[in-house]
């Protein structure tokens, strides 16, 4: 073989060897690229999570779970630029990417002890992890806020989320129960205070199937755990469950006589009232204001007190007293104190509540002409609370319409305990006007005269005894003698040793003792006519302290 052929063969063998050598890294590069592409294709989305404190969260180790299944992992943990919170970068598995929606929720699962119970004990050994609640609305987001507390409703639990707003200063806590006729139907999930509106906002959840009870006419009010009330029926003590006793709760219901309204949508808003009585008052937007002029004491009458007609509430006191100007001295000149109250016509009739106010005013003016009057009445003797009582009276002055600052005046009379007190004072005044000492002197003189008369009777009786014992008297016809003997027996009945004389003597002594005991009472009545009702020891009026000069 020629030398040229040998060289060509040697070069061909070298090229074959070199090509075989480069095939290995090229194949490795292709396989690596394919694996990288496969890894990138199988990777899920990367989301940013913000949390106030990254307690128990470790980069590369803390898993993200849903229903105890790993669906992702935290890749990095960093502080924000302003150092106010922590920023987590988490990778969600591709198979769980559909769980990310606008309403998806993240929260840290760790040991917790709260009103809803004890949870997260399993993380004592395995460490904390992040729970993902799948969303249902909207598209996937790049940023999510990790909740401070887990939602109280179970994942995927059916029900109704509602928003309640309240201006009540007493706030409820997360986990407070929602009740309907004493049965638990949900819980408070979130509590916020809105400083710009100065009100509380509660996010609540009503579980299915109880969410069908919620309608447009439903009302929500706070439930006190322990309540004591005093009324004309006596003292009532109401104690709810131990759960509401610790932190209160919320009750849902319909006011009496209201019909069931229309179904409501999720995230609807309602007003949270402070108690059940405020539910009706908050919906009484049809009323007529009246000024009541009372000459009796207003002690015990406060704003919010009831206006009742024969025990049925028809209105509410707005201002007691109703100061018409900056000074109150005018009330001394008028001898009456004004009170502003309103008649809530919706309490009288739901059917005619929307009628023209002028028609209602005409209706009441007709009742005034027939004797309808207002008076102050003590509603509770223990607390001294008063109400305005409306009733018909037969002997009252004729009604004369008048207004004060364009507000009509409701005619009034004095009644109740104040009227009884005035009558008692009149009786005591009559006692005080009586000259008791002169009367007692005359009684003593009469008793002395009676004592002399009895002495004369005893003397006459002794003379009759002597007369009947003489022989001349015995010769008187038998009829006359018998009459004298009967007269003697009668006089002997008034003798000093007789029963009649002793009883008369006792009566005279009792009368003398009663007159002596009556003298201090008469003296007290002369000094203080009201001593039978009020304590004689007056306490001095409190003197306000002088302000700093």
Short mmCIF file of C-alpha atoms in Angstrom, two decimals:
data_model
loop_
_atom_site.label_atom_id
_atom_site.label_comp_id
_atom_site.label_asym_id
_atom_site.label_seq_id
_atom_site.Cartn_x
_atom_site.Cartn_y
_atom_site.Cartn_z
CA UNK A 1 0.00 0.00 0.00
CA UNK A 2 1.35 3.36 -0.90
CA UNK A 3 2.39 5.89 1.62
CA UNK A 4 -0.44 8.27 0.60
CA UNK A 5 -3.10 5.70 1.31
CA UNK A 6 -1.57 4.93 4.64
CA UNK A 7 -1.74 8.60 5.64
CA UNK A 8 -5.36 8.88 4.53
CA UNK A 9 -6.31 5.81 6.51
CA UNK A 10 -4.55 7.08 9.60
CA UNK A 11 -6.34 10.46 9.35
CA UNK A 12 -9.68 8.73 8.86
CA UNK A 13 -9.17 6.62 11.95
CA UNK A 14 -8.23 9.74 13.95
CA UNK A 15 -11.37 11.60 12.84
CA UNK A 16 -13.53 8.67 13.74
CA UNK A 17 -11.97 8.50 17.20
CA UNK A 18 -12.39 12.27 17.72
CA UNK A 19 -16.04 12.19 16.59
CA UNK A 20 -16.77 9.35 18.99
CA UNK A 21 -15.20 11.31 21.84
CA UNK A 22 -17.32 14.46 21.24
CA UNK A 23 -20.56 12.50 20.98
CA UNK A 24 -20.54 11.78 24.73
CA UNK A 25 -20.55 15.41 26.01
CA UNK A 26 -22.90 16.43 23.25
CA UNK A 27 -25.32 13.72 24.27
CA UNK A 28 -24.90 14.75 27.91
CA UNK A 29 -25.57 18.38 26.99
CA UNK A 30 -28.70 17.42 25.11
CA UNK A 31 -29.92 15.26 27.96
CA UNK A 32 -29.19 18.05 30.50
CA UNK A 33 -31.03 20.57 28.38
CA UNK A 34 -33.96 18.26 28.06
CA UNK A 35 -33.99 17.67 31.81
CA UNK A 36 -33.81 21.40 32.48
CA UNK A 37 -36.63 21.98 30.07
CA UNK A 38 -38.62 19.19 31.64
CA UNK A 39 -37.94 20.60 35.13
CA UNK A 40 -38.92 24.09 34.05
CA UNK A 41 -42.05 22.76 32.43
CA UNK A 42 -43.03 20.80 35.54
CA UNK A 43 -42.36 23.70 37.91
CA UNK A 44 -45.37 25.50 39.31
CA UNK A 45 -45.81 29.24 39.80
CA UNK A 46 -43.67 31.30 42.13
CA UNK A 47 -45.71 33.50 44.51
CA UNK A 48 -44.72 36.17 46.99
CA UNK A 49 -46.14 35.88 50.50
CA UNK A 50 -45.99 38.66 53.09
CA UNK A 51 -46.29 38.06 56.82
CA UNK A 52 -45.74 40.28 59.84
CA UNK A 53 -43.47 37.75 61.57
CA UNK A 54 -41.77 34.72 59.98
CA UNK A 55 -41.83 32.71 63.20
CA UNK A 56 -41.06 29.02 62.57
CA UNK A 57 -40.57 29.47 58.79
CA UNK A 58 -37.29 28.21 57.30
CA UNK A 59 -36.22 28.74 53.67
CA UNK A 60 -36.03 25.50 51.70
CA UNK A 61 -37.68 23.46 54.48
CA UNK A 62 -41.07 24.91 55.42
CA UNK A 63 -43.69 23.17 53.27
CA UNK A 64 -46.94 24.54 51.93
CA UNK A 65 -49.80 22.10 52.46
CA UNK A 66 -53.45 21.73 51.71
CA UNK A 67 -55.47 19.05 53.49
CA UNK A 68 -52.20 17.58 54.86
CA UNK A 69 -50.75 17.20 51.30
CA UNK A 70 -47.57 19.03 50.24
CA UNK A 71 -48.37 21.44 47.42
CA UNK A 72 -45.31 23.67 47.56
CA UNK A 73 -42.32 24.89 49.56
CA UNK A 74 -40.86 28.15 50.81
CA UNK A 75 -37.69 28.95 48.85
CA UNK A 76 -36.51 32.16 50.53
CA UNK A 77 -37.24 34.35 53.53
CA UNK A 78 -36.25 38.03 53.53
CA UNK A 79 -37.11 41.29 55.29
CA UNK A 80 -38.90 44.06 53.46
CA UNK A 81 -37.06 47.22 52.54
CA UNK A 82 -38.68 49.17 55.38
CA UNK A 83 -38.16 46.24 57.81
CA UNK A 84 -41.89 46.27 58.69
CA UNK A 85 -42.66 42.67 57.59
CA UNK A 86 -41.16 39.52 56.11
CA UNK A 87 -41.32 38.50 52.44
CA UNK A 88 -41.46 34.83 51.48
CA UNK A 89 -40.91 33.37 48.00
CA UNK A 90 -42.84 30.12 47.69
CA UNK A 91 -42.98 27.66 44.80
CA UNK A 92 -46.35 25.98 44.26
CA UNK A 93 -46.42 22.61 42.53
CA UNK A 94 -47.77 22.60 39.01
CA UNK A 95 -50.50 20.12 39.97
CA UNK A 96 -51.72 22.58 42.66
CA UNK A 97 -51.46 25.70 40.51
CA UNK A 98 -55.23 25.77 40.01
CA UNK A 99 -55.67 26.26 43.73
CA UNK A 100 -54.43 29.82 43.37
CA UNK A 101 -57.27 32.27 42.90
CA UNK A 102 -58.05 35.80 44.00
CA UNK A 103 -59.70 34.58 47.22
CA UNK A 104 -57.10 31.93 48.11
CA UNK A 105 -55.98 32.08 51.73
CA UNK A 106 -52.61 31.34 53.37
CA UNK A 107 -51.94 31.03 57.10
CA UNK A 108 -49.25 29.57 59.34
CA UNK A 109 -50.20 26.39 61.18
CA UNK A 110 -48.62 26.27 64.62
CA UNK A 111 -49.77 25.40 68.14
CA UNK A 112 -52.65 27.73 69.13
CA UNK A 113 -54.89 27.99 72.16
CA UNK A 114 -57.98 30.13 71.53
CA UNK A 115 -61.71 30.49 72.08
CA UNK A 116 -62.33 28.01 69.29
CA UNK A 117 -60.15 25.36 70.98
CA UNK A 118 -56.59 23.97 70.77
CA UNK A 119 -55.10 23.39 67.31
CA UNK A 120 -51.76 22.71 65.64
CA UNK A 121 -50.38 20.36 68.30
CA UNK A 122 -48.88 18.15 65.56
CA UNK A 123 -46.42 20.91 64.64
CA UNK A 124 -44.65 20.59 67.99
CA UNK A 125 -42.46 17.84 66.44
CA UNK A 126 -42.66 18.46 62.70
CA UNK A 127 -42.42 22.26 62.84
CA UNK A 128 -44.72 24.96 61.48
CA UNK A 129 -46.01 24.91 57.93
CA UNK A 130 -48.16 27.11 55.70
CA UNK A 131 -51.70 26.00 54.92
CA UNK A 132 -53.26 26.91 51.57
CA UNK A 133 -57.04 27.23 51.25
CA UNK A 134 -58.04 26.90 47.56
CA UNK A 135 -59.83 29.86 46.08
CA UNK A 136 -62.87 29.87 43.85
CA UNK A 137 -63.11 33.40 42.45
CA UNK A 138 -60.93 35.43 40.13
CA UNK A 139 -57.49 34.69 38.69
CA UNK A 140 -54.23 33.67 40.32
CA UNK A 141 -52.29 36.47 42.00
CA UNK A 142 -48.55 37.00 42.37
CA UNK A 143 -48.79 38.36 45.91
CA UNK A 144 -50.76 37.08 48.90
CA UNK A 145 -51.01 38.15 52.52
CA UNK A 146 -50.60 35.40 55.11
CA UNK A 147 -53.47 35.58 57.60
CA UNK A 148 -52.64 36.06 61.27
CA UNK A 149 -55.21 33.47 62.34
CA UNK A 150 -56.74 30.56 60.45
CA UNK A 151 -60.33 30.87 59.21
CA UNK A 152 -62.80 29.31 61.59
CA UNK A 153 -64.91 27.74 58.86
CA UNK A 154 -63.66 24.47 57.46
CA UNK A 155 -62.09 24.31 54.04
CA UNK A 156 -64.79 24.10 51.43
CA UNK A 157 -67.57 24.35 54.03
CA UNK A 158 -70.76 25.71 52.57
CA UNK A 159 -72.35 28.73 54.13
CA UNK A 160 -72.74 32.49 53.97
CA UNK A 161 -70.16 35.17 54.75
CA UNK A 162 -71.62 38.44 56.06
CA UNK A 163 -70.30 41.79 57.28
CA UNK A 164 -71.69 43.43 60.44
CA UNK A 165 -70.96 47.01 61.48
CA UNK A 166 -71.51 48.44 64.95
CA UNK A 167 -70.79 51.67 66.83
CA UNK A 168 -71.05 49.90 70.16
CA UNK A 169 -67.91 50.39 72.26
CA UNK A 170 -67.98 46.82 73.60
CA UNK A 171 -66.16 44.67 71.03
CA UNK A 172 -66.60 40.96 70.41
CA UNK A 173 -63.71 38.58 69.77
CA UNK A 174 -62.85 36.17 67.00
CA UNK A 175 -64.75 32.94 67.56
CA UNK A 176 -67.75 34.52 69.29
CA UNK A 177 -70.85 32.44 68.45
CA UNK A 178 -73.74 33.43 66.19
CA UNK A 179 -77.05 32.13 67.57
CA UNK A 180 -80.58 31.74 66.30
CA UNK A 181 -83.19 31.01 69.01
CA UNK A 182 -80.37 29.82 71.28
CA UNK A 183 -78.86 27.43 68.71
CA UNK A 184 -75.38 28.04 67.29
CA UNK A 185 -75.37 28.67 63.55
CA UNK A 186 -71.97 30.30 62.98
CA UNK A 187 -69.03 32.28 64.35
CA UNK A 188 -67.22 35.58 64.12
CA UNK A 189 -64.24 35.08 61.81
CA UNK A 190 -62.60 38.49 61.77
CA UNK A 191 -62.77 41.69 63.81
CA UNK A 192 -61.65 45.08 62.50
CA UNK A 193 -61.85 48.60 63.87
CA UNK A 194 -62.40 51.31 61.27
CA UNK A 195 -60.88 54.50 62.75
CA UNK A 196 -62.08 56.71 59.90
CA UNK A 197 -65.69 55.73 60.68
CA UNK A 198 -65.22 55.08 64.41
CA UNK A 199 -67.02 51.76 64.20
CA UNK A 200 -66.40 48.04 64.55
CA UNK A 201 -66.58 45.67 61.59
CA UNK A 202 -67.17 41.95 62.02
CA UNK A 203 -66.75 39.28 59.35
CA UNK A 204 -69.05 36.40 60.27
CA UNK A 205 -69.79 33.02 58.76
CA UNK A 206 -73.21 31.31 58.91
CA UNK A 207 -72.94 27.58 58.26
CA UNK A 208 -75.14 25.72 55.83
CA UNK A 209 -78.00 24.78 56.00
CA UNK A 210 -78.65 27.63 58.49
CA UNK A 211 -77.68 30.22 55.88
CA UNK A 212 -81.20 29.88 54.47
CA UNK A 213 -82.48 31.57 57.66
CA UNK A 214 -80.76 34.82 56.70
CA UNK A 215 -82.97 37.23 54.76
CA UNK A 216 -83.14 40.92 53.98
CA UNK A 217 -85.32 41.47 57.08
CA UNK A 218 -82.97 39.59 59.45
CA UNK A 219 -81.56 41.60 62.31
CA UNK A 220 -78.43 41.00 64.39
CA UNK A 221 -77.89 42.14 67.98
CA UNK A 222 -75.36 41.51 70.72
CA UNK A 223 -76.12 38.79 73.26
CA UNK A 224 -75.00 39.52 76.83
CA UNK A 225 -73.77 36.44 78.69
CA UNK A 226 -75.40 37.58 81.94
CA UNK A 227 -78.25 40.08 82.24
CA UNK A 228 -80.28 41.37 85.20
CA UNK A 229 -83.33 43.55 84.53
CA UNK A 230 -85.83 45.22 86.86
CA UNK A 231 -89.36 45.93 85.69
CA UNK A 232 -92.88 46.16 87.01
CA UNK A 233 -93.04 42.37 86.75
CA UNK A 234 -90.11 42.00 89.13
CA UNK A 235 -86.45 41.13 88.74
CA UNK A 236 -85.42 38.92 85.84
CA UNK A 237 -82.06 37.17 85.62
CA UNK A 238 -80.98 35.77 82.26
CA UNK A 239 -77.84 33.69 81.83
CA UNK A 240 -76.73 32.39 78.44
CA UNK A 241 -74.15 29.74 77.64
CA UNK A 242 -70.71 29.75 79.24
CA UNK A 243 -69.20 30.70 75.89
CA UNK A 244 -71.24 33.90 75.64
CA UNK A 245 -70.76 34.56 79.37
CA UNK A 246 -67.02 34.98 78.79
CA UNK A 247 -67.10 37.21 75.73
CA UNK A 248 -70.71 37.64 74.61
CA UNK A 249 -72.10 36.68 71.22
CA UNK A 250 -74.46 37.66 68.42
CA UNK A 251 -78.10 36.68 68.00
CA UNK A 252 -79.93 36.70 64.68
CA UNK A 253 -83.71 36.89 64.39
CA UNK A 254 -86.79 38.67 63.09
CA UNK A 255 -88.67 41.34 65.08
CA UNK A 256 -92.17 40.33 66.14
CA UNK A 257 -94.68 40.76 63.36
CA UNK A 258 -92.08 41.06 60.60
CA UNK A 259 -92.30 38.88 57.52
CA UNK A 260 -89.41 36.88 56.10
CA UNK A 261 -87.57 38.96 53.52
CA UNK A 262 -85.70 38.05 50.36
CA UNK A 263 -82.55 35.86 50.28
CA UNK A 264 -79.27 37.77 50.54
CA UNK A 265 -76.06 37.37 48.59
CA UNK A 266 -72.68 36.42 49.99
CA UNK A 267 -70.70 39.27 51.65
CA UNK A 268 -73.88 41.28 52.34
CA UNK A 269 -73.73 43.95 55.05
CA UNK A 270 -75.96 44.35 58.13
CA UNK A 271 -76.05 46.59 61.20
CA UNK A 272 -75.22 45.04 64.56
CA UNK A 273 -77.47 46.48 67.31
CA UNK A 274 -76.44 46.65 70.94
CA UNK A 275 -79.48 44.70 72.21
CA UNK A 276 -82.84 43.34 71.07
CA UNK A 277 -84.72 46.45 72.18
CA UNK A 278 -82.57 48.62 69.93
CA UNK A 279 -83.56 46.55 66.89
CA UNK A 280 -87.04 48.01 66.83
CA UNK A 281 -85.94 51.49 67.87
CA UNK A 282 -83.42 51.63 65.04
CA UNK A 283 -86.23 51.10 62.52
CA UNK A 284 -88.69 53.60 63.99
CA UNK A 285 -88.16 56.44 61.54
CA UNK A 286 -91.77 57.73 61.63
CA UNK A 287 -92.45 59.83 64.73
CA UNK A 288 -93.88 63.12 66.01
CA UNK A 289 -92.00 65.27 68.51
CA UNK A 290 -93.91 66.78 71.45
CA UNK A 291 -92.92 69.01 74.34
CA UNK A 292 -94.30 67.86 77.72
CA UNK A 293 -94.57 70.43 80.53
CA UNK A 294 -94.43 68.88 84.03
CA UNK A 295 -94.71 70.58 87.38
CA UNK A 296 -93.65 67.39 89.19
CA UNK A 297 -90.11 66.24 89.87
CA UNK A 298 -88.22 64.79 86.90
CA UNK A 299 -85.94 62.68 89.12
CA UNK A 300 -85.76 59.22 87.55
CA UNK A 301 -86.77 60.34 84.03
CA UNK A 302 -83.88 60.01 81.58
CA UNK A 303 -83.36 60.08 77.80
CA UNK A 304 -84.48 56.73 76.49
CA UNK A 305 -87.25 56.31 79.06
CA UNK A 306 -90.52 54.97 77.69
CA UNK A 307 -93.68 56.84 76.80
CA UNK A 308 -96.53 54.42 77.51
CA UNK A 309 -100.26 54.37 76.97
CA UNK A 310 -101.84 52.14 79.63
CA UNK A 311 -98.75 49.96 79.77
CA UNK A 312 -98.11 49.86 75.99
CA UNK A 313 -94.99 51.64 74.79
CA UNK A 314 -95.74 54.27 72.16
CA UNK A 315 -92.73 56.56 72.30
CA UNK A 316 -89.34 57.51 73.75
CA UNK A 317 -88.01 60.41 75.83
CA UNK A 318 -85.39 62.39 73.89
CA UNK A 319 -84.31 65.07 76.36
CA UNK A 320 -85.15 65.46 80.06
CA UNK A 321 -85.11 68.34 80.75
CA UNK A 322 -85.44 70.03 77.36
CA UNK A 323 -83.38 73.20 77.76
CA UNK A 324 -84.84 75.81 75.44
CA UNK A 325 -81.99 78.27 75.91
CA UNK A 326 -78.59 78.44 77.55
CA UNK A 327 -80.09 79.25 80.93
CA UNK A 328 -82.47 77.25 83.07
CA UNK A 329 -83.74 80.08 85.26
CA UNK A 330 -86.77 80.49 82.99
CA UNK A 331 -88.20 77.24 84.36
CA UNK A 332 -88.51 78.90 87.79
CA UNK A 333 -90.70 81.60 86.29
CA UNK A 334 -92.87 79.16 84.33
CA UNK A 335 -93.17 76.70 87.28
CA UNK A 336 -92.94 73.80 84.81
CA UNK A 337 -90.03 71.84 83.33
CA UNK A 338 -90.15 70.99 79.60
CA UNK A 339 -89.36 67.46 78.38
CA UNK A 340 -88.87 66.55 74.72
CA UNK A 341 -90.24 63.15 73.69
CA UNK A 342 -91.53 61.59 70.51
CA UNK A 343 -94.55 59.48 69.71
CA UNK A 344 -93.39 56.69 67.41
CA UNK A 345 -96.36 56.08 65.16
CA UNK A 346 -94.95 52.79 63.90
CA UNK A 347 -95.59 51.41 67.37
CA UNK A 348 -99.23 52.38 66.98
CA UNK A 349 -99.78 50.97 63.51
CA UNK A 350 -97.42 49.51 60.91
CA UNK A 351 -100.19 49.79 58.35
CA UNK A 352 -100.68 53.54 58.71
CA UNK A 353 -97.11 54.40 59.71
CA UNK A 354 -96.41 56.18 56.42
CA UNK A 355 -99.45 58.43 56.76
CA UNK A 356 -99.00 62.18 56.66
CA UNK A 357 -97.76 63.60 59.98
CA UNK A 358 -100.44 66.28 59.86
CA UNK A 359 -103.08 63.55 59.97
CA UNK A 360 -101.45 62.02 63.03
CA UNK A 361 -101.28 65.44 64.72
CA UNK A 362 -104.97 65.99 63.99
CA UNK A 363 -105.71 62.57 65.44
CA UNK A 364 -103.92 63.40 68.69
CA UNK A 365 -105.52 66.84 68.94
CA UNK A 366 -108.91 65.13 68.82
CA UNK A 367 -107.78 62.82 71.64
CA UNK A 368 -106.59 65.84 73.65
CA UNK A 369 -110.08 67.31 73.45
CA UNK A 370 -111.49 64.04 74.82
CA UNK A 371 -109.18 64.10 77.86
CA UNK A 372 -105.90 62.46 76.79
CA UNK A 373 -103.20 63.75 79.13
CA UNK A 374 -99.62 62.87 80.06
CA UNK A 375 -98.31 62.39 83.57
CA UNK A 376 -95.16 61.17 85.26
CA UNK A 377 -95.37 57.65 86.64
CA UNK A 378 -92.88 55.66 88.70
CA UNK A 379 -92.08 52.47 86.78
CA UNK A 380 -89.79 50.89 89.38
CA UNK A 381 -89.95 51.57 93.11
CA UNK A 382 -86.48 50.10 93.69
CA UNK A 383 -84.59 52.25 91.20
CA UNK A 384 -86.94 55.22 91.19
CA UNK A 385 -87.15 55.17 87.40
CA UNK A 386 -90.02 57.07 85.82
CA UNK A 387 -91.88 57.01 82.52
CA UNK A 388 -94.37 59.28 80.80
CA UNK A 389 -97.81 57.71 81.12
CA UNK A 390 -100.65 58.62 78.74
CA UNK A 391 -104.26 58.16 79.82
CA UNK A 392 -107.70 59.71 79.65
CA UNK A 393 -108.92 61.90 82.53
CA UNK A 394 -112.49 63.13 83.06
CA UNK A 395 -111.96 66.29 85.13
CA UNK A 396 -109.25 68.25 83.33
CA UNK A 397 -109.14 71.78 81.90
CA UNK A 398 -110.16 72.21 78.29
CA UNK A 399 -107.41 71.64 75.77
CA UNK A 400 -105.77 74.76 74.34
CA UNK A 401 -103.26 74.17 71.56
CA UNK A 402 -99.83 75.72 72.02
CA UNK A 403 -96.33 75.28 70.62
CA UNK A 404 -92.78 75.83 71.88
CA UNK A 405 -90.20 76.53 69.19
CA UNK A 406 -92.64 75.21 66.56
CA UNK A 407 -93.00 71.94 68.48
CA UNK A 408 -96.54 71.12 69.69
CA UNK A 409 -97.14 70.81 73.43
CA UNK A 410 -98.66 67.60 74.78
CA UNK A 411 -101.08 68.50 77.64
CA UNK A 412 -100.17 67.03 81.01
CA UNK A 413 -101.58 66.58 84.53
CA UNK A 414 -100.19 65.66 87.94
CA UNK A 415 -100.85 62.05 88.82
CA UNK A 416 -99.34 59.02 90.48
CA UNK A 417 -97.26 59.28 93.66
CA UNK A 418 -96.70 62.98 93.19
CA UNK A 419 -100.44 63.60 93.35
CA UNK A 420 -100.78 61.35 96.43
CA UNK A 421 -97.92 63.24 98.07
CA UNK A 422 -99.71 66.53 97.48
CA UNK A 423 -102.94 65.20 99.02
CA UNK A 424 -101.06 63.91 102.05
CA UNK A 425 -99.38 67.28 102.42
CA UNK A 426 -102.79 68.97 102.38
CA UNK A 427 -104.03 66.65 105.14
CA UNK A 428 -100.92 67.36 107.17
CA UNK A 429 -101.43 71.08 106.66
CA UNK A 430 -104.94 70.76 108.11
CA UNK A 431 -103.50 68.94 111.10
CA UNK A 432 -100.94 71.68 111.48
CA UNK A 433 -103.64 74.36 111.40
CA UNK A 434 -105.60 72.68 114.20
CA UNK A 435 -105.12 74.08 117.74
CA UNK A 436 -104.40 70.72 119.35
CA UNK A 437 -103.37 72.14 122.72
CA UNK A 438 -106.66 74.00 123.11
CA UNK A 439 -108.57 70.84 122.17
CA UNK A 440 -106.66 68.82 124.76
CA UNK A 441 -107.38 71.43 127.42
CA UNK A 442 -111.08 71.24 126.62
CA UNK A 443 -110.99 67.45 126.81
CA UNK A 444 -109.32 67.62 130.21
CA UNK A 445 -111.96 70.05 131.44
CA UNK A 446 -114.71 67.75 130.15
CA UNK A 447 -113.16 64.79 131.98
CA UNK A 448 -112.95 66.79 135.20
CA UNK A 449 -116.63 67.77 134.86
CA UNK A 450 -117.50 64.13 134.23
CA UNK A 451 -115.63 63.13 137.39
CA UNK A 452 -117.68 65.65 139.43
CA UNK A 453 -120.88 64.33 137.89
CA UNK A 454 -119.99 60.77 138.92
CA UNK A 455 -119.34 62.00 142.49
CA UNK A 456 -122.79 63.61 142.54
CA UNK A 457 -124.32 60.38 141.24
CA UNK A 458 -122.66 58.43 144.06
CA UNK A 459 -124.03 60.91 146.62
CA UNK A 460 -127.55 60.62 145.21
CA UNK A 461 -127.22 56.82 145.32
CA UNK A 462 -126.28 56.92 149.00
CA UNK A 463 -129.22 59.19 149.78
CA UNK A 464 -131.56 56.83 147.99
CA UNK A 465 -130.22 53.96 150.07
CA UNK A 466 -131.06 55.85 153.24
CA UNK A 467 -134.44 56.88 151.89
CA UNK A 468 -135.47 53.36 151.00
CA UNK A 469 -134.41 52.13 154.46
CA UNK A 470 -136.70 54.44 156.40
CA UNK A 471 -140.14 53.16 157.62
CA UNK A 472 -141.98 56.00 155.89
CA UNK A 473 -140.56 54.94 152.56
CA UNK A 474 -141.55 51.35 153.16
CA UNK A 475 -145.18 52.47 153.59
CA UNK A 476 -145.18 53.83 149.99
CA UNK A 477 -147.27 51.72 147.70
CA UNK A 478 -145.49 48.68 146.42
CA UNK A 479 -145.35 49.98 142.84
CA UNK A 480 -143.49 53.12 143.84
CA UNK A 481 -141.22 51.13 146.11
CA UNK A 482 -140.37 48.80 143.25
CA UNK A 483 -139.59 51.77 140.99
CA UNK A 484 -137.25 53.22 143.59
CA UNK A 485 -135.50 49.89 143.98
CA UNK A 486 -134.95 49.67 140.22
CA UNK A 487 -133.60 53.20 140.24
CA UNK A 488 -131.30 52.23 143.08
CA UNK A 489 -129.99 49.24 141.18
CA UNK A 490 -129.33 51.44 138.17
CA UNK A 491 -127.40 53.97 140.23
CA UNK A 492 -125.45 51.21 141.94
CA UNK A 493 -124.23 50.19 138.46
CA UNK A 494 -122.30 53.51 138.39
CA UNK A 495 -120.90 53.14 141.88
CA UNK A 496 -117.12 53.31 142.38
CA UNK A 497 -116.82 49.56 142.82
CA UNK A 498 -119.05 48.67 139.87
CA UNK A 499 -117.79 47.21 136.56
CA UNK A 500 -119.26 50.08 134.55
CA UNK A 501 -117.43 52.64 136.66
CA UNK A 502 -114.14 50.78 136.29
CA UNK A 503 -114.47 50.52 132.50
CA UNK A 504 -115.34 54.20 132.28
CA UNK A 505 -112.35 55.04 134.42
CA UNK A 506 -110.07 52.97 132.18
CA UNK A 507 -111.44 54.69 129.09
CA UNK A 508 -110.74 58.08 130.60
CA UNK A 509 -107.16 57.04 131.47
CA UNK A 510 -106.59 55.65 127.94
CA UNK A 511 -107.88 58.88 126.46
CA UNK A 512 -105.53 60.90 128.68
CA UNK A 513 -102.54 58.72 127.65
CA UNK A 514 -103.43 59.03 123.96
CA UNK A 515 -103.60 62.81 124.28
CA UNK A 516 -100.16 62.86 125.94
CA UNK A 517 -98.64 60.64 123.18
CA UNK A 518 -100.27 62.72 120.46
CA UNK A 519 -98.64 65.93 121.66
CA UNK A 520 -95.08 65.13 120.24
CA UNK A 521 -96.64 64.11 116.91
CA UNK A 522 -98.61 67.34 116.73
CA UNK A 523 -95.49 69.28 117.64
CA UNK A 524 -93.53 67.49 114.83
CA UNK A 525 -96.29 68.16 112.33
CA UNK A 526 -96.29 71.83 113.29
CA UNK A 527 -92.51 71.97 112.70
CA UNK A 528 -92.37 69.78 109.56
CA UNK A 529 -95.67 68.77 107.84
CA UNK A 530 -93.91 66.19 105.65
CA UNK A 531 -92.39 64.27 108.59
CA UNK A 532 -94.83 61.36 108.09
CA UNK A 533 -93.24 60.55 104.68
CA UNK A 534 -89.70 61.90 104.70
CA UNK A 535 -86.91 61.63 107.23
CA UNK A 536 -86.61 64.58 109.58
CA UNK A 537 -82.85 64.60 109.29
CA UNK A 538 -82.14 66.52 106.15
CA UNK A 539 -78.81 66.08 104.55
CA UNK A 540 -77.21 69.30 103.42
CA UNK A 541 -77.06 69.81 99.66
CA UNK A 542 -73.63 68.98 98.26
CA UNK A 543 -71.57 72.09 97.66
CA UNK A 544 -69.43 71.91 94.50
CA UNK A 545 -65.75 72.44 94.95
CA UNK A 546 -64.36 75.72 93.80
CA UNK A 547 -62.27 75.47 90.65
CA UNK A 548 -58.60 76.28 90.63
CA UNK A 549 -57.89 80.01 90.41
#
